């Protein structure tokens, strides 16, 4: 007698769930973090990140009872941003270092949970400026290792222009993403400006837009400085170039695959 179709479907779903679970708990390529090569610490930090990533769902659930379309879409975008790091790993096999994932969860939670849901943007005038600074730092920490890894595959790291090149590339990418964020805020304001309870992201002000760009630039330069200084210290005890090169190779192989 053939097993019921529902039983087959359930087994397939269980098998897929086990694959995702095993992937999340144990990175398939690099089982180490930025500041240590201890795989046990990597595993502990990854479990913590998985647990706290569910925080972004709190405002989504809360919005169901007091529905606000622009806020609901914003909360969904925040949740997507958190889980995009795992989607990126799953598809490219190029890992996101766990401390950077922690930074990602914190940064997005500060925006979605505290800024929007708990209304810190309205309660504290400087809150938006601070988050643009930390946002620039976060993007640097997210992008810099991948830029280093890709450049190590095709350039001489001993060249006097190597450091300058990766800094300029990272600065350009982060600044461009900041421009797209401001464009997104502008479009959101145009669409939802008359929606009840919607808070204008740019407040119809060139001053607000320009201070956002300045804060993003401050965060980017600060992030580059902090990352570079820590990288010099880490290189004394670990082969960081090898770690970044493995990350870059995985991403490059994914892009070049047929």
C-alpha atoms as a PDB file:
ATOM      1  CA  UNK A   1       0.000   0.000   0.000  1.00  0.00           C
ATOM      2  CA  UNK A   2       1.374   3.406  -1.007  1.00  0.00           C
ATOM      3  CA  UNK A   3       1.814   5.979   1.787  1.00  0.00           C
ATOM      4  CA  UNK A   4      -0.634   8.923   1.661  1.00  0.00           C
ATOM      5  CA  UNK A   5       0.369  12.017  -0.311  1.00  0.00           C
ATOM      6  CA  UNK A   6       0.199  14.127   2.876  1.00  0.00           C
ATOM      7  CA  UNK A   7       2.763  11.836   4.519  1.00  0.00           C
ATOM      8  CA  UNK A   8       5.156  12.249   1.579  1.00  0.00           C
ATOM      9  CA  UNK A   9       4.737  16.035   1.649  1.00  0.00           C
ATOM     10  CA  UNK A  10       5.363  16.100   5.389  1.00  0.00           C
ATOM     11  CA  UNK A  11       8.562  14.092   5.003  1.00  0.00           C
ATOM     12  CA  UNK A  12       9.809  16.414   2.244  1.00  0.00           C
ATOM     13  CA  UNK A  13       9.046  19.463   4.390  1.00  0.00           C
ATOM     14  CA  UNK A  14      10.861  17.881   7.332  1.00  0.00           C
ATOM     15  CA  UNK A  15      13.892  17.112   5.165  1.00  0.00           C
ATOM     16  CA  UNK A  16      14.031  20.720   3.908  1.00  0.00           C
ATOM     17  CA  UNK A  17      13.635  22.052   7.441  1.00  0.00           C
ATOM     18  CA  UNK A  18      16.543  19.853   8.596  1.00  0.00           C
ATOM     19  CA  UNK A  19      18.722  21.205   5.769  1.00  0.00           C
ATOM     20  CA  UNK A  20      17.953  24.808   6.738  1.00  0.00           C
ATOM     21  CA  UNK A  21      18.464  24.039  10.442  1.00  0.00           C
ATOM     22  CA  UNK A  22      21.846  22.404   9.809  1.00  0.00           C
ATOM     23  CA  UNK A  23      22.893  25.319   7.618  1.00  0.00           C
ATOM     24  CA  UNK A  24      21.924  27.956  10.182  1.00  0.00           C
ATOM     25  CA  UNK A  25      23.666  26.189  13.071  1.00  0.00           C
ATOM     26  CA  UNK A  26      26.812  25.206  11.166  1.00  0.00           C
ATOM     27  CA  UNK A  27      28.164  27.440   8.421  1.00  0.00           C
ATOM     28  CA  UNK A  28      29.202  25.249   5.454  1.00  0.00           C
ATOM     29  CA  UNK A  29      32.332  27.258   4.633  1.00  0.00           C
ATOM     30  CA  UNK A  30      33.761  29.286   7.529  1.00  0.00           C
ATOM     31  CA  UNK A  31      33.113  28.181  11.107  1.00  0.00           C
ATOM     32  CA  UNK A  32      34.774  31.161  12.740  1.00  0.00           C
ATOM     33  CA  UNK A  33      33.986  34.747  13.612  1.00  0.00           C
ATOM     34  CA  UNK A  34      35.775  38.012  12.952  1.00  0.00           C
ATOM     35  CA  UNK A  35      37.514  38.210  16.320  1.00  0.00           C
ATOM     36  CA  UNK A  36      38.162  34.522  17.027  1.00  0.00           C
ATOM     37  CA  UNK A  37      38.659  31.255  15.157  1.00  0.00           C
ATOM     38  CA  UNK A  38      36.988  29.254  17.973  1.00  0.00           C
ATOM     39  CA  UNK A  39      34.228  27.268  16.221  1.00  0.00           C
ATOM     40  CA  UNK A  40      32.392  26.775  19.546  1.00  0.00           C
ATOM     41  CA  UNK A  41      32.058  30.532  19.997  1.00  0.00           C
ATOM     42  CA  UNK A  42      30.899  30.792  16.398  1.00  0.00           C
ATOM     43  CA  UNK A  43      28.152  28.241  17.055  1.00  0.00           C
ATOM     44  CA  UNK A  44      27.061  29.953  20.295  1.00  0.00           C
ATOM     45  CA  UNK A  45      26.939  33.377  18.617  1.00  0.00           C
ATOM     46  CA  UNK A  46      24.990  32.007  15.664  1.00  0.00           C
ATOM     47  CA  UNK A  47      22.367  30.453  17.965  1.00  0.00           C
ATOM     48  CA  UNK A  48      22.049  33.783  19.812  1.00  0.00           C
ATOM     49  CA  UNK A  49      21.635  35.601  16.494  1.00  0.00           C
ATOM     50  CA  UNK A  50      18.941  33.191  15.338  1.00  0.00           C
ATOM     51  CA  UNK A  51      17.068  33.664  18.623  1.00  0.00           C
ATOM     52  CA  UNK A  52      17.190  37.476  18.629  1.00  0.00           C
ATOM     53  CA  UNK A  53      16.379  37.750  14.921  1.00  0.00           C
ATOM     54  CA  UNK A  54      12.764  36.983  15.861  1.00  0.00           C
ATOM     55  CA  UNK A  55      12.580  40.372  17.651  1.00  0.00           C
ATOM     56  CA  UNK A  56      11.806  42.056  14.311  1.00  0.00           C
ATOM     57  CA  UNK A  57       8.522  40.108  14.163  1.00  0.00           C
ATOM     58  CA  UNK A  58       7.137  41.791  17.301  1.00  0.00           C
ATOM     59  CA  UNK A  59       5.945  44.994  15.543  1.00  0.00           C
ATOM     60  CA  UNK A  60       4.648  42.951  12.572  1.00  0.00           C
ATOM     61  CA  UNK A  61       2.383  40.952  14.891  1.00  0.00           C
ATOM     62  CA  UNK A  62       1.397  44.082  16.852  1.00  0.00           C
ATOM     63  CA  UNK A  63       0.428  45.911  13.649  1.00  0.00           C
ATOM     64  CA  UNK A  64      -2.150  43.246  12.810  1.00  0.00           C
ATOM     65  CA  UNK A  65      -4.338  44.507  15.685  1.00  0.00           C
ATOM     66  CA  UNK A  66      -3.820  48.194  14.834  1.00  0.00           C
ATOM     67  CA  UNK A  67      -3.177  48.006  11.109  1.00  0.00           C
ATOM     68  CA  UNK A  68      -1.133  50.739   9.469  1.00  0.00           C
ATOM     69  CA  UNK A  69      -0.106  49.928   5.901  1.00  0.00           C
ATOM     70  CA  UNK A  70       3.130  51.985   5.568  1.00  0.00           C
ATOM     71  CA  UNK A  71       4.326  50.847   9.008  1.00  0.00           C
ATOM     72  CA  UNK A  72       3.426  47.231   8.233  1.00  0.00           C
ATOM     73  CA  UNK A  73       5.394  47.361   4.967  1.00  0.00           C
ATOM     74  CA  UNK A  74       8.319  48.949   6.830  1.00  0.00           C
ATOM     75  CA  UNK A  75       8.325  46.186   9.453  1.00  0.00           C
ATOM     76  CA  UNK A  76       8.244  43.529   6.721  1.00  0.00           C
ATOM     77  CA  UNK A  77      11.203  45.225   5.037  1.00  0.00           C
ATOM     78  CA  UNK A  78      13.102  45.156   8.353  1.00  0.00           C
ATOM     79  CA  UNK A  79      12.430  41.429   8.785  1.00  0.00           C
ATOM     80  CA  UNK A  80      13.558  40.831   5.201  1.00  0.00           C
ATOM     81  CA  UNK A  81      16.770  42.765   5.910  1.00  0.00           C
ATOM     82  CA  UNK A  82      17.616  40.572   8.900  1.00  0.00           C
ATOM     83  CA  UNK A  83      16.984  37.297   7.099  1.00  0.00           C
ATOM     84  CA  UNK A  84      18.665  38.492   3.910  1.00  0.00           C
ATOM     85  CA  UNK A  85      22.033  37.763   5.543  1.00  0.00           C
ATOM     86  CA  UNK A  86      21.121  34.082   5.806  1.00  0.00           C
ATOM     87  CA  UNK A  87      19.614  34.059   2.302  1.00  0.00           C
ATOM     88  CA  UNK A  88      22.884  35.547   1.038  1.00  0.00           C
ATOM     89  CA  UNK A  89      24.877  32.774   2.737  1.00  0.00           C
ATOM     90  CA  UNK A  90      22.482  30.072   1.538  1.00  0.00           C
ATOM     91  CA  UNK A  91      22.655  31.102  -2.120  1.00  0.00           C
ATOM     92  CA  UNK A  92      26.265  32.280  -2.502  1.00  0.00           C
ATOM     93  CA  UNK A  93      27.983  30.094   0.148  1.00  0.00           C
ATOM     94  CA  UNK A  94      29.924  33.248   1.077  1.00  0.00           C
ATOM     95  CA  UNK A  95      29.446  33.702   4.834  1.00  0.00           C
ATOM     96  CA  UNK A  96      28.511  36.769   6.812  1.00  0.00           C
ATOM     97  CA  UNK A  97      30.737  36.898   9.894  1.00  0.00           C
ATOM     98  CA  UNK A  98      28.640  36.419  13.022  1.00  0.00           C
ATOM     99  CA  UNK A  99      29.549  39.641  14.861  1.00  0.00           C
ATOM    100  CA  UNK A 100      28.506  41.513  11.727  1.00  0.00           C
ATOM    101  CA  UNK A 101      25.202  39.638  11.689  1.00  0.00           C
ATOM    102  CA  UNK A 102      24.732  40.691  15.328  1.00  0.00           C
ATOM    103  CA  UNK A 103      25.356  44.294  14.272  1.00  0.00           C
ATOM    104  CA  UNK A 104      22.775  43.796  11.487  1.00  0.00           C
ATOM    105  CA  UNK A 105      20.103  42.566  13.898  1.00  0.00           C
ATOM    106  CA  UNK A 106      20.816  45.435  16.329  1.00  0.00           C
ATOM    107  CA  UNK A 107      20.820  48.122  13.617  1.00  0.00           C
ATOM    108  CA  UNK A 108      17.582  46.934  12.010  1.00  0.00           C
ATOM    109  CA  UNK A 109      15.900  46.494  15.406  1.00  0.00           C
ATOM    110  CA  UNK A 110      16.907  50.046  16.380  1.00  0.00           C
ATOM    111  CA  UNK A 111      15.121  51.263  13.245  1.00  0.00           C
ATOM    112  CA  UNK A 112      12.073  48.988  13.062  1.00  0.00           C
ATOM    113  CA  UNK A 113      11.339  48.062  16.678  1.00  0.00           C
ATOM    114  CA  UNK A 114      12.580  51.136  18.564  1.00  0.00           C
ATOM    115  CA  UNK A 115      12.479  53.850  15.896  1.00  0.00           C
ATOM    116  CA  UNK A 116       9.154  53.071  14.216  1.00  0.00           C
ATOM    117  CA  UNK A 117       7.150  50.862  16.593  1.00  0.00           C
ATOM    118  CA  UNK A 118       8.186  52.513  19.881  1.00  0.00           C
ATOM    119  CA  UNK A 119       8.337  55.903  18.102  1.00  0.00           C
ATOM    120  CA  UNK A 120      11.871  56.863  19.138  1.00  0.00           C
ATOM    121  CA  UNK A 121      12.087  58.914  15.924  1.00  0.00           C
ATOM    122  CA  UNK A 122       9.317  61.165  17.246  1.00  0.00           C
ATOM    123  CA  UNK A 123      10.434  61.151  20.897  1.00  0.00           C
ATOM    124  CA  UNK A 124      14.130  61.925  20.341  1.00  0.00           C
ATOM    125  CA  UNK A 125      15.072  64.434  17.653  1.00  0.00           C
ATOM    126  CA  UNK A 126      18.686  63.228  17.429  1.00  0.00           C
ATOM    127  CA  UNK A 127      17.716  59.545  17.115  1.00  0.00           C
ATOM    128  CA  UNK A 128      17.508  59.610  13.305  1.00  0.00           C
ATOM    129  CA  UNK A 129      20.932  61.282  13.011  1.00  0.00           C
ATOM    130  CA  UNK A 130      22.512  58.656  15.307  1.00  0.00           C
ATOM    131  CA  UNK A 131      21.005  55.784  13.330  1.00  0.00           C
ATOM    132  CA  UNK A 132      22.379  57.190  10.071  1.00  0.00           C
ATOM    133  CA  UNK A 133      25.842  57.229  11.662  1.00  0.00           C
ATOM    134  CA  UNK A 134      25.549  53.649  12.951  1.00  0.00           C
ATOM    135  CA  UNK A 135      23.992  52.671   9.615  1.00  0.00           C
ATOM    136  CA  UNK A 136      27.103  53.829   7.774  1.00  0.00           C
ATOM    137  CA  UNK A 137      29.296  51.849  10.174  1.00  0.00           C
ATOM    138  CA  UNK A 138      27.091  48.772   9.804  1.00  0.00           C
ATOM    139  CA  UNK A 139      27.278  48.823   5.996  1.00  0.00           C
ATOM    140  CA  UNK A 140      31.066  49.145   6.140  1.00  0.00           C
ATOM    141  CA  UNK A 141      31.337  46.111   8.426  1.00  0.00           C
ATOM    142  CA  UNK A 142      28.988  44.191   6.142  1.00  0.00           C
ATOM    143  CA  UNK A 143      30.643  45.083   2.828  1.00  0.00           C
ATOM    144  CA  UNK A 144      34.320  45.625   3.676  1.00  0.00           C
ATOM    145  CA  UNK A 145      35.246  41.933   4.225  1.00  0.00           C
ATOM    146  CA  UNK A 146      33.718  40.963   0.873  1.00  0.00           C
ATOM    147  CA  UNK A 147      35.512  43.777  -0.953  1.00  0.00           C
ATOM    148  CA  UNK A 148      38.818  42.753   0.650  1.00  0.00           C
ATOM    149  CA  UNK A 149      38.213  39.104  -0.244  1.00  0.00           C
ATOM    150  CA  UNK A 150      37.399  39.785  -3.896  1.00  0.00           C
ATOM    151  CA  UNK A 151      40.327  42.165  -4.321  1.00  0.00           C
ATOM    152  CA  UNK A 152      42.759  39.670  -2.737  1.00  0.00           C
ATOM    153  CA  UNK A 153      41.908  37.226  -5.518  1.00  0.00           C
ATOM    154  CA  UNK A 154      42.876  39.632  -8.284  1.00  0.00           C
ATOM    155  CA  UNK A 155      45.330  42.136  -6.769  1.00  0.00           C
ATOM    156  CA  UNK A 156      48.639  42.234  -4.925  1.00  0.00           C
ATOM    157  CA  UNK A 157      47.919  42.934  -1.248  1.00  0.00           C
ATOM    158  CA  UNK A 158      51.470  44.253  -0.857  1.00  0.00           C
ATOM    159  CA  UNK A 159      50.864  47.001  -3.393  1.00  0.00           C
ATOM    160  CA  UNK A 160      50.881  50.501  -1.849  1.00  0.00           C
ATOM    161  CA  UNK A 161      47.567  51.197  -3.591  1.00  0.00           C
ATOM    162  CA  UNK A 162      45.784  48.049  -2.342  1.00  0.00           C
ATOM    163  CA  UNK A 163      44.489  49.576   0.919  1.00  0.00           C
ATOM    164  CA  UNK A 164      43.520  52.810  -0.828  1.00  0.00           C
ATOM    165  CA  UNK A 165      41.626  50.886  -3.515  1.00  0.00           C
ATOM    166  CA  UNK A 166      39.484  48.767  -1.165  1.00  0.00           C
ATOM    167  CA  UNK A 167      38.721  51.798   1.020  1.00  0.00           C
ATOM    168  CA  UNK A 168      37.552  53.828  -2.000  1.00  0.00           C
ATOM    169  CA  UNK A 169      35.459  50.928  -3.332  1.00  0.00           C
ATOM    170  CA  UNK A 170      33.791  50.386   0.059  1.00  0.00           C
ATOM    171  CA  UNK A 171      33.213  54.123   0.533  1.00  0.00           C
ATOM    172  CA  UNK A 172      31.619  54.330  -2.925  1.00  0.00           C
ATOM    173  CA  UNK A 173      29.302  51.343  -2.342  1.00  0.00           C
ATOM    174  CA  UNK A 174      28.147  52.522   1.100  1.00  0.00           C
ATOM    175  CA  UNK A 175      27.575  56.103  -0.111  1.00  0.00           C
ATOM    176  CA  UNK A 176      25.585  54.820  -3.094  1.00  0.00           C
ATOM    177  CA  UNK A 177      23.399  52.694  -0.804  1.00  0.00           C
ATOM    178  CA  UNK A 178      22.843  55.800   1.337  1.00  0.00           C
ATOM    179  CA  UNK A 179      21.642  57.685  -1.760  1.00  0.00           C
ATOM    180  CA  UNK A 180      19.197  54.888  -2.613  1.00  0.00           C
ATOM    181  CA  UNK A 181      17.904  54.931   0.990  1.00  0.00           C
ATOM    182  CA  UNK A 182      17.163  58.666   0.712  1.00  0.00           C
ATOM    183  CA  UNK A 183      15.424  58.096  -2.632  1.00  0.00           C
ATOM    184  CA  UNK A 184      13.337  55.380  -0.950  1.00  0.00           C
ATOM    185  CA  UNK A 185      12.360  57.772   1.843  1.00  0.00           C
ATOM    186  CA  UNK A 186      11.399  60.417  -0.738  1.00  0.00           C
ATOM    187  CA  UNK A 187       9.200  57.965  -2.680  1.00  0.00           C
ATOM    188  CA  UNK A 188       7.620  56.690   0.548  1.00  0.00           C
ATOM    189  CA  UNK A 189       6.734  60.255   1.550  1.00  0.00           C
ATOM    190  CA  UNK A 190       5.100  60.886  -1.832  1.00  0.00           C
ATOM    191  CA  UNK A 191       3.001  57.712  -1.624  1.00  0.00           C
ATOM    192  CA  UNK A 192       1.970  57.735   2.039  1.00  0.00           C
ATOM    193  CA  UNK A 193       2.137  61.417   3.053  1.00  0.00           C
ATOM    194  CA  UNK A 194      -1.658  61.659   3.499  1.00  0.00           C
ATOM    195  CA  UNK A 195      -2.013  58.277   5.195  1.00  0.00           C
ATOM    196  CA  UNK A 196      -3.261  58.669   8.808  1.00  0.00           C
ATOM    197  CA  UNK A 197      -0.442  58.233  11.330  1.00  0.00           C
ATOM    198  CA  UNK A 198       2.340  58.277   8.714  1.00  0.00           C
ATOM    199  CA  UNK A 199       5.483  60.143   9.790  1.00  0.00           C
ATOM    200  CA  UNK A 200       7.283  61.954   6.968  1.00  0.00           C
ATOM    201  CA  UNK A 201      10.737  60.414   6.658  1.00  0.00           C
ATOM    202  CA  UNK A 202      12.302  63.521   5.113  1.00  0.00           C
ATOM    203  CA  UNK A 203       9.934  66.142   6.563  1.00  0.00           C
ATOM    204  CA  UNK A 204       9.956  67.939   3.167  1.00  0.00           C
ATOM    205  CA  UNK A 205      13.355  69.323   4.093  1.00  0.00           C
ATOM    206  CA  UNK A 206      16.593  69.547   2.147  1.00  0.00           C
ATOM    207  CA  UNK A 207      18.273  70.105   5.528  1.00  0.00           C
ATOM    208  CA  UNK A 208      17.027  66.697   6.735  1.00  0.00           C
ATOM    209  CA  UNK A 209      18.287  64.956   3.591  1.00  0.00           C
ATOM    210  CA  UNK A 210      21.694  66.604   3.738  1.00  0.00           C
ATOM    211  CA  UNK A 211      22.195  65.881   7.452  1.00  0.00           C
ATOM    212  CA  UNK A 212      21.332  62.228   6.687  1.00  0.00           C
ATOM    213  CA  UNK A 213      24.073  62.174   4.020  1.00  0.00           C
ATOM    214  CA  UNK A 214      26.544  63.815   6.406  1.00  0.00           C
ATOM    215  CA  UNK A 215      25.704  61.348   9.207  1.00  0.00           C
ATOM    216  CA  UNK A 216      26.063  58.431   6.796  1.00  0.00           C
ATOM    217  CA  UNK A 217      29.482  59.725   5.685  1.00  0.00           C
ATOM    218  CA  UNK A 218      30.618  60.163   9.305  1.00  0.00           C
ATOM    219  CA  UNK A 219      29.535  56.593  10.068  1.00  0.00           C
ATOM    220  CA  UNK A 220      31.232  55.243   6.944  1.00  0.00           C
ATOM    221  CA  UNK A 221      34.576  56.906   7.681  1.00  0.00           C
ATOM    222  CA  UNK A 222      34.361  55.861  11.354  1.00  0.00           C
ATOM    223  CA  UNK A 223      33.520  52.282  10.382  1.00  0.00           C
ATOM    224  CA  UNK A 224      36.440  52.108   7.949  1.00  0.00           C
ATOM    225  CA  UNK A 225      38.809  53.388  10.645  1.00  0.00           C
ATOM    226  CA  UNK A 226      37.547  51.009  13.348  1.00  0.00           C
ATOM    227  CA  UNK A 227      37.582  47.990  11.030  1.00  0.00           C
ATOM    228  CA  UNK A 228      41.058  48.770   9.681  1.00  0.00           C
ATOM    229  CA  UNK A 229      42.614  49.290  13.129  1.00  0.00           C
ATOM    230  CA  UNK A 230      41.127  46.034  14.452  1.00  0.00           C
ATOM    231  CA  UNK A 231      42.208  44.199  11.302  1.00  0.00           C
ATOM    232  CA  UNK A 232      45.827  45.199  11.893  1.00  0.00           C
ATOM    233  CA  UNK A 233      45.643  43.782  15.426  1.00  0.00           C
ATOM    234  CA  UNK A 234      43.981  40.569  14.277  1.00  0.00           C
ATOM    235  CA  UNK A 235      46.577  39.984  11.541  1.00  0.00           C
ATOM    236  CA  UNK A 236      49.247  39.585  14.234  1.00  0.00           C
ATOM    237  CA  UNK A 237      47.687  36.347  15.489  1.00  0.00           C
ATOM    238  CA  UNK A 238      45.552  35.130  12.553  1.00  0.00           C
ATOM    239  CA  UNK A 239      45.715  34.916   8.779  1.00  0.00           C
ATOM    240  CA  UNK A 240      42.807  37.284   8.089  1.00  0.00           C
ATOM    241  CA  UNK A 241      43.663  37.536   4.389  1.00  0.00           C
ATOM    242  CA  UNK A 242      43.025  33.807   4.038  1.00  0.00           C
ATOM    243  CA  UNK A 243      39.642  34.135   5.767  1.00  0.00           C
ATOM    244  CA  UNK A 244      38.529  37.046   3.570  1.00  0.00           C
ATOM    245  CA  UNK A 245      39.899  35.364   0.462  1.00  0.00           C
ATOM    246  CA  UNK A 246      37.729  32.281   1.109  1.00  0.00           C
ATOM    247  CA  UNK A 247      34.692  34.558   1.442  1.00  0.00           C
ATOM    248  CA  UNK A 248      35.565  36.435  -1.749  1.00  0.00           C
ATOM    249  CA  UNK A 249      36.207  33.238  -3.695  1.00  0.00           C
ATOM    250  CA  UNK A 250      32.817  31.806  -2.720  1.00  0.00           C
ATOM    251  CA  UNK A 251      31.054  34.978  -3.876  1.00  0.00           C
ATOM    252  CA  UNK A 252      33.078  35.165  -7.085  1.00  0.00           C
ATOM    253  CA  UNK A 253      32.360  31.490  -7.883  1.00  0.00           C
ATOM    254  CA  UNK A 254      28.639  32.138  -7.375  1.00  0.00           C
ATOM    255  CA  UNK A 255      28.655  35.170  -9.691  1.00  0.00           C
ATOM    256  CA  UNK A 256      30.648  33.333 -12.376  1.00  0.00           C
ATOM    257  CA  UNK A 257      28.716  30.063 -12.285  1.00  0.00           C
ATOM    258  CA  UNK A 258      26.828  29.135 -15.443  1.00  0.00           C
END
